[in-house]
Amino acid sequence: MTGYASAQHSASVEGGQEPQSSSRLGLEIRAVNSRFLDLSFRLPDELRALEPALRTLLTARLKRGKVEVRAAIDVTDNQSLPTPSAPQLQRLVSLQDSIQAWLPKARELSVADVLRLCNGTSASSTDWSEIVPPLAEQAVTDLLAARAREGERLSAMLLDRIQQLRELAKTATPLVPQLVEQQRLKFLERWKEAMALGEGSVAPEAAQDRALAEATAFAIRIDVAEEVTRLGSHLDEIERLLKKGGDIGKRLDFLIQELHREANTLGSKSATLELTRISVDMKVLIEQMREQVQNIE
């Protein structure tokens, strides 16, 4: 199922006598429809080492869907320029002296270089390893809640399609006996015409028996009672699973395939345009259900 959730965390970065900047971590989880669980991550370098832990968390709580995890770290300066601390300046001077001892032609640090390096040092000083896991847990919980709400809407749609299929099956059931009776009368009329043309060469009893046998064979050939019964049984099971909830996606996939098979068989046995129309309408509804069932976990 589709879903979206996000979580944020802000932290102040100390530098010198007072906080010089604040960092904000934004974590987003997007999920779209898929028959299997497909995870992808777009993380900054600071969080790349946490990908295995995030993958374990998502795998434990999600079963299906194409899931994308995005994270971004924004650093905002509380002052127009950072104020380097004395230890930072001493460290930069020491590094400069060491480098120039080996590379005499290396240029000295400018004020802009010092400000940039000190700002970069403070921005990367936040340890996210203790912050990201609970933040991801919160985002996954929100994602599951969003998917649960969508699941309720999908369930309502599927129950509506189930009711429509029941109505179509109810319409198809009385058509077969009517059609068999019409065909039996046609067979009798044809045999009467044949008898009249044969000038009594065929016994009336034999002609009637032959007509009834043909009508019986025709009735067996077009009988869809078994298909309608199985279709109703599958609909009952789908309705039961939807009300039960839980991890039912794969079972629904199988039942939808069975529904499609019964609707196809009903169409192949169709001897009237009305039954053909019912079969087509059933397959349209079943296809709508199939598309949505692929979204259910």
mmCIF file of N, CA and C in Angstrom, residues 51-117:
data_model
loop_
_atom_site.group_PDB
_atom_site.id
_atom_site.type_symbol
_atom_site.label_atom_id
_atom_site.label_comp_id
_atom_site.label_asym_id
_atom_site.label_seq_id
_atom_site.Cartn_x
_atom_site.Cartn_y
_atom_site.Cartn_z
ATOM 1 N N GLU A 51 22.690 2.553 7.554
ATOM 2 C CA GLU A 51 21.771 1.896 6.622
ATOM 3 C C GLU A 51 21.433 0.456 7.025
ATOM 4 N N PRO A 52 22.399 -0.385 7.442
ATOM 5 C CA PRO A 52 22.021 -1.750 7.850
ATOM 6 C C PRO A 52 21.002 -1.781 8.983
ATOM 7 N N ALA A 53 21.170 -0.895 9.971
ATOM 8 C CA ALA A 53 20.214 -0.867 11.082
ATOM 9 C C ALA A 53 18.835 -0.431 10.603
ATOM 10 N N LEU A 54 18.785 0.536 9.694
ATOM 11 C CA LEU A 54 17.497 0.971 9.148
ATOM 12 C C LEU A 54 16.852 -0.134 8.322
ATOM 13 N N ARG A 55 17.649 -0.854 7.553
ATOM 14 C CA ARG A 55 17.111 -1.953 6.745
ATOM 15 C C ARG A 55 16.516 -3.046 7.637
ATOM 16 N N THR A 56 17.200 -3.358 8.731
ATOM 17 C CA THR A 56 16.683 -4.371 9.658
ATOM 18 C C THR A 56 15.362 -3.933 10.262
ATOM 19 N N LEU A 57 15.283 -2.663 10.637
ATOM 20 C CA LEU A 57 14.050 -2.132 11.229
ATOM 21 C C LEU A 57 12.889 -2.215 10.253
ATOM 22 N N LEU A 58 13.108 -1.797 9.015
ATOM 23 C CA LEU A 58 12.027 -1.794 8.035
ATOM 24 C C LEU A 58 11.608 -3.210 7.664
ATOM 25 N N THR A 59 12.574 -4.102 7.527
ATOM 26 C CA THR A 59 12.254 -5.489 7.170
ATOM 27 C C THR A 59 11.426 -6.167 8.247
ATOM 28 N N ALA A 60 11.668 -5.804 9.492
ATOM 29 C CA ALA A 60 10.942 -6.415 10.597
ATOM 30 C C ALA A 60 9.489 -5.944 10.660
ATOM 31 N N ARG A 61 9.205 -4.757 10.150
ATOM 32 C CA ARG A 61 7.869 -4.187 10.333
ATOM 33 C C ARG A 61 7.063 -4.057 9.049
ATOM 34 N N LEU A 62 7.704 -4.199 7.882
ATOM 35 C CA LEU A 62 7.005 -4.091 6.607
ATOM 36 C C LEU A 62 7.145 -5.393 5.838
ATOM 37 N N LYS A 63 6.112 -5.759 5.103
ATOM 38 C CA LYS A 63 6.122 -7.008 4.341
ATOM 39 C C LYS A 63 6.097 -6.786 2.835
ATOM 40 N N ARG A 64 5.387 -5.753 2.376
ATOM 41 C CA ARG A 64 5.267 -5.507 0.945
ATOM 42 C C ARG A 64 5.393 -4.014 0.670
ATOM 43 N N GLY A 65 5.729 -3.687 -0.577
ATOM 44 C CA GLY A 65 5.780 -2.298 -0.979
ATOM 45 C C GLY A 65 7.170 -1.892 -1.455
ATOM 46 N N LYS A 66 7.201 -0.913 -2.330
ATOM 47 C CA LYS A 66 8.460 -0.307 -2.751
ATOM 48 C C LYS A 66 8.686 0.885 -1.831
ATOM 49 N N VAL A 67 9.628 0.760 -0.921
ATOM 50 C CA VAL A 67 9.823 1.720 0.159
ATOM 51 C C VAL A 67 11.123 2.479 -0.065
ATOM 52 N N GLU A 68 11.026 3.792 -0.008
ATOM 53 C CA GLU A 68 12.202 4.643 -0.154
ATOM 54 C C GLU A 68 12.399 5.450 1.125
ATOM 55 N N VAL A 69 13.614 5.426 1.639
ATOM 56 C CA VAL A 69 13.969 6.174 2.840
ATOM 57 C C VAL A 69 14.908 7.306 2.439
ATOM 58 N N ARG A 70 14.511 8.526 2.740
ATOM 59 C CA ARG A 70 15.328 9.699 2.459
ATOM 60 C C ARG A 70 15.684 10.396 3.763
ATOM 61 N N ALA A 71 16.894 10.893 3.827
ATOM 62 C CA ALA A 71 17.316 11.666 5.003
ATOM 63 C C ALA A 71 18.174 12.826 4.527
ATOM 64 N N ALA A 72 18.064 13.935 5.234
ATOM 65 C CA ALA A 72 18.857 15.121 4.904
ATOM 66 C C ALA A 72 19.205 15.836 6.198
ATOM 67 N N ILE A 73 20.387 16.391 6.235
ATOM 68 C CA ILE A 73 20.857 17.149 7.386
ATOM 69 C C ILE A 73 21.074 18.586 6.946
ATOM 70 N N ASP A 74 20.361 19.495 7.587
ATOM 71 C CA ASP A 74 20.504 20.929 7.306
ATOM 72 C C ASP A 74 21.163 21.599 8.504
ATOM 73 N N VAL A 75 22.157 22.415 8.216
ATOM 74 C CA VAL A 75 22.865 23.155 9.255
ATOM 75 C C VAL A 75 22.557 24.634 9.088
ATOM 76 N N THR A 76 22.089 25.246 10.149
ATOM 77 C CA THR A 76 21.738 26.666 10.130
ATOM 78 C C THR A 76 22.626 27.424 11.100
ATOM 79 N N ASP A 77 23.294 28.465 10.623
ATOM 80 C CA ASP A 77 24.139 29.289 11.486
ATOM 81 C C ASP A 77 23.276 30.217 12.316
ATOM 82 N N ASN A 78 23.507 30.235 13.618
ATOM 83 C CA ASN A 78 22.811 31.175 14.487
ATOM 84 C C ASN A 78 23.420 32.573 14.390
ATOM 85 N N GLN A 79 24.633 32.669 13.884
ATOM 86 C CA GLN A 79 25.278 33.948 13.672
ATOM 87 C C GLN A 79 25.621 34.052 12.196
ATOM 88 N N SER A 80 25.886 35.275 11.745
ATOM 89 C CA SER A 80 26.224 35.453 10.344
ATOM 90 C C SER A 80 27.522 34.743 9.997
ATOM 91 N N LEU A 81 28.472 34.700 10.943
ATOM 92 C CA LEU A 81 29.730 33.999 10.749
ATOM 93 C C LEU A 81 30.036 33.182 11.998
ATOM 94 N N PRO A 82 30.667 32.016 11.837
ATOM 95 C CA PRO A 82 31.018 31.228 13.016
ATOM 96 C C PRO A 82 32.139 31.914 13.802
ATOM 97 N N THR A 83 32.171 31.647 15.092
ATOM 98 C CA THR A 83 33.240 32.158 15.952
ATOM 99 C C THR A 83 34.136 30.991 16.336
ATOM 100 N N PRO A 84 35.292 30.847 15.678
ATOM 101 C CA PRO A 84 36.162 29.702 15.981
ATOM 102 C C PRO A 84 36.640 29.763 17.427
ATOM 103 N N SER A 85 36.737 28.615 18.041
ATOM 104 C CA SER A 85 37.253 28.539 19.399
ATOM 105 C C SER A 85 38.788 28.505 19.368
ATOM 106 N N ALA A 86 39.390 28.794 20.501
ATOM 107 C CA ALA A 86 40.852 28.777 20.588
ATOM 108 C C ALA A 86 41.432 27.410 20.249
ATOM 109 N N PRO A 87 40.862 26.301 20.768
ATOM 110 C CA PRO A 87 41.401 24.980 20.387
ATOM 111 C C PRO A 87 41.337 24.727 18.888
ATOM 112 N N GLN A 88 40.266 25.192 18.245
ATOM 113 C CA GLN A 88 40.167 25.002 16.799
ATOM 114 C C GLN A 88 41.279 25.760 16.066
ATOM 115 N N LEU A 89 41.517 27.022 16.475
ATOM 116 C CA LEU A 89 42.563 27.821 15.824
ATOM 117 C C LEU A 89 43.951 27.212 16.038
ATOM 118 N N GLN A 90 44.195 26.750 17.272
ATOM 119 C CA GLN A 90 45.481 26.119 17.561
ATOM 120 C C GLN A 90 45.682 24.870 16.706
ATOM 121 N N ARG A 91 44.621 24.108 16.539
ATOM 122 C CA ARG A 91 44.701 22.891 15.735
ATOM 123 C C ARG A 91 44.988 23.225 14.282
ATOM 124 N N LEU A 92 44.362 24.267 13.750
ATOM 125 C CA LEU A 92 44.592 24.642 12.365
ATOM 126 C C LEU A 92 46.028 25.137 12.149
ATOM 127 N N VAL A 93 46.539 25.929 13.112
ATOM 128 C CA VAL A 93 47.916 26.414 12.998
ATOM 129 C C VAL A 93 48.898 25.260 13.019
ATOM 130 N N SER A 94 48.664 24.303 13.898
ATOM 131 C CA SER A 94 49.548 23.144 13.985
ATOM 132 C C SER A 94 49.536 22.345 12.691
ATOM 133 N N LEU A 95 48.338 22.142 12.141
ATOM 134 C CA LEU A 95 48.238 21.401 10.880
ATOM 135 C C LEU A 95 48.921 22.160 9.750
ATOM 136 N N GLN A 96 48.755 23.476 9.722
ATOM 137 C CA GLN A 96 49.393 24.277 8.674
ATOM 138 C C GLN A 96 50.913 24.169 8.747
ATOM 139 N N ASP A 97 51.475 24.263 9.969
ATOM 140 C CA ASP A 97 52.925 24.165 10.120
ATOM 141 C C ASP A 97 53.436 22.805 9.666
ATOM 142 N N SER A 98 52.704 21.759 10.012
ATOM 143 C CA SER A 98 53.137 20.413 9.614
ATOM 144 C C SER A 98 53.122 20.254 8.104
ATOM 145 N N ILE A 99 52.057 20.761 7.460
ATOM 146 C CA ILE A 99 51.957 20.622 6.006
ATOM 147 C C ILE A 99 53.044 21.438 5.306
ATOM 148 N N GLN A 100 53.280 22.678 5.783
ATOM 149 C CA GLN A 100 54.288 23.516 5.134
ATOM 150 C C GLN A 100 55.705 22.991 5.356
ATOM 151 N N ALA A 101 55.896 22.212 6.436
ATOM 152 C CA ALA A 101 57.214 21.611 6.639
ATOM 153 C C ALA A 101 57.519 20.604 5.538
ATOM 154 N N TRP A 102 56.496 19.916 5.061
ATOM 155 C CA TRP A 102 56.688 18.948 3.978
ATOM 156 C C TRP A 102 56.477 19.598 2.602
ATOM 157 N N LEU A 103 55.604 20.578 2.555
ATOM 158 C CA LEU A 103 55.299 21.247 1.284
ATOM 159 C C LEU A 103 55.529 22.741 1.460
ATOM 160 N N PRO A 104 56.774 23.215 1.315
ATOM 161 C CA PRO A 104 57.095 24.622 1.558
ATOM 162 C C PRO A 104 56.306 25.587 0.675
ATOM 163 N N LYS A 105 55.888 25.133 -0.523
ATOM 164 C CA LYS A 105 55.177 26.020 -1.434
ATOM 165 C C LYS A 105 53.670 26.088 -1.153
ATOM 166 N N ALA A 106 53.215 25.322 -0.179
ATOM 167 C CA ALA A 106 51.780 25.360 0.143
ATOM 168 C C ALA A 106 51.423 26.725 0.717
ATOM 169 N N ARG A 107 50.313 27.297 0.249
ATOM 170 C CA ARG A 107 49.931 28.625 0.713
ATOM 171 C C ARG A 107 49.359 28.548 2.125
ATOM 172 N N GLU A 108 49.396 29.696 2.802
ATOM 173 C CA GLU A 108 48.858 29.757 4.158
ATOM 174 C C GLU A 108 47.326 29.874 4.123
ATOM 175 N N LEU A 109 46.713 29.506 5.231
ATOM 176 C CA LEU A 109 45.255 29.577 5.342
ATOM 177 C C LEU A 109 44.802 31.031 5.354
ATOM 178 N N SER A 110 43.731 31.302 4.634
ATOM 179 C CA SER A 110 43.119 32.623 4.671
ATOM 180 C C SER A 110 42.048 32.656 5.756
ATOM 181 N N VAL A 111 41.568 33.858 6.031
ATOM 182 C CA VAL A 111 40.481 33.989 7.017
ATOM 183 C C VAL A 111 39.251 33.197 6.557
ATOM 184 N N ALA A 112 38.954 33.264 5.256
ATOM 185 C CA ALA A 112 37.797 32.517 4.731
ATOM 186 C C ALA A 112 37.992 31.021 4.901
ATOM 187 N N ASP A 113 39.234 30.541 4.697
ATOM 188 C CA ASP A 113 39.509 29.123 4.884
ATOM 189 C C ASP A 113 39.272 28.716 6.335
ATOM 190 N N VAL A 114 39.748 29.557 7.251
ATOM 191 C CA VAL A 114 39.587 29.248 8.673
ATOM 192 C C VAL A 114 38.114 29.193 9.054
ATOM 193 N N LEU A 115 37.336 30.198 8.595
ATOM 194 C CA LEU A 115 35.900 30.208 8.920
ATOM 195 C C LEU A 115 35.189 28.997 8.333
ATOM 196 N N ARG A 116 35.534 28.659 7.098
ATOM 197 C CA ARG A 116 34.882 27.506 6.458
ATOM 198 C C ARG A 116 35.223 26.207 7.167
ATOM 199 N N LEU A 117 36.483 26.011 7.513
ATOM 200 C CA LEU A 117 36.904 24.774 8.167
ATOM 201 C C LEU A 117 36.322 24.662 9.565
#
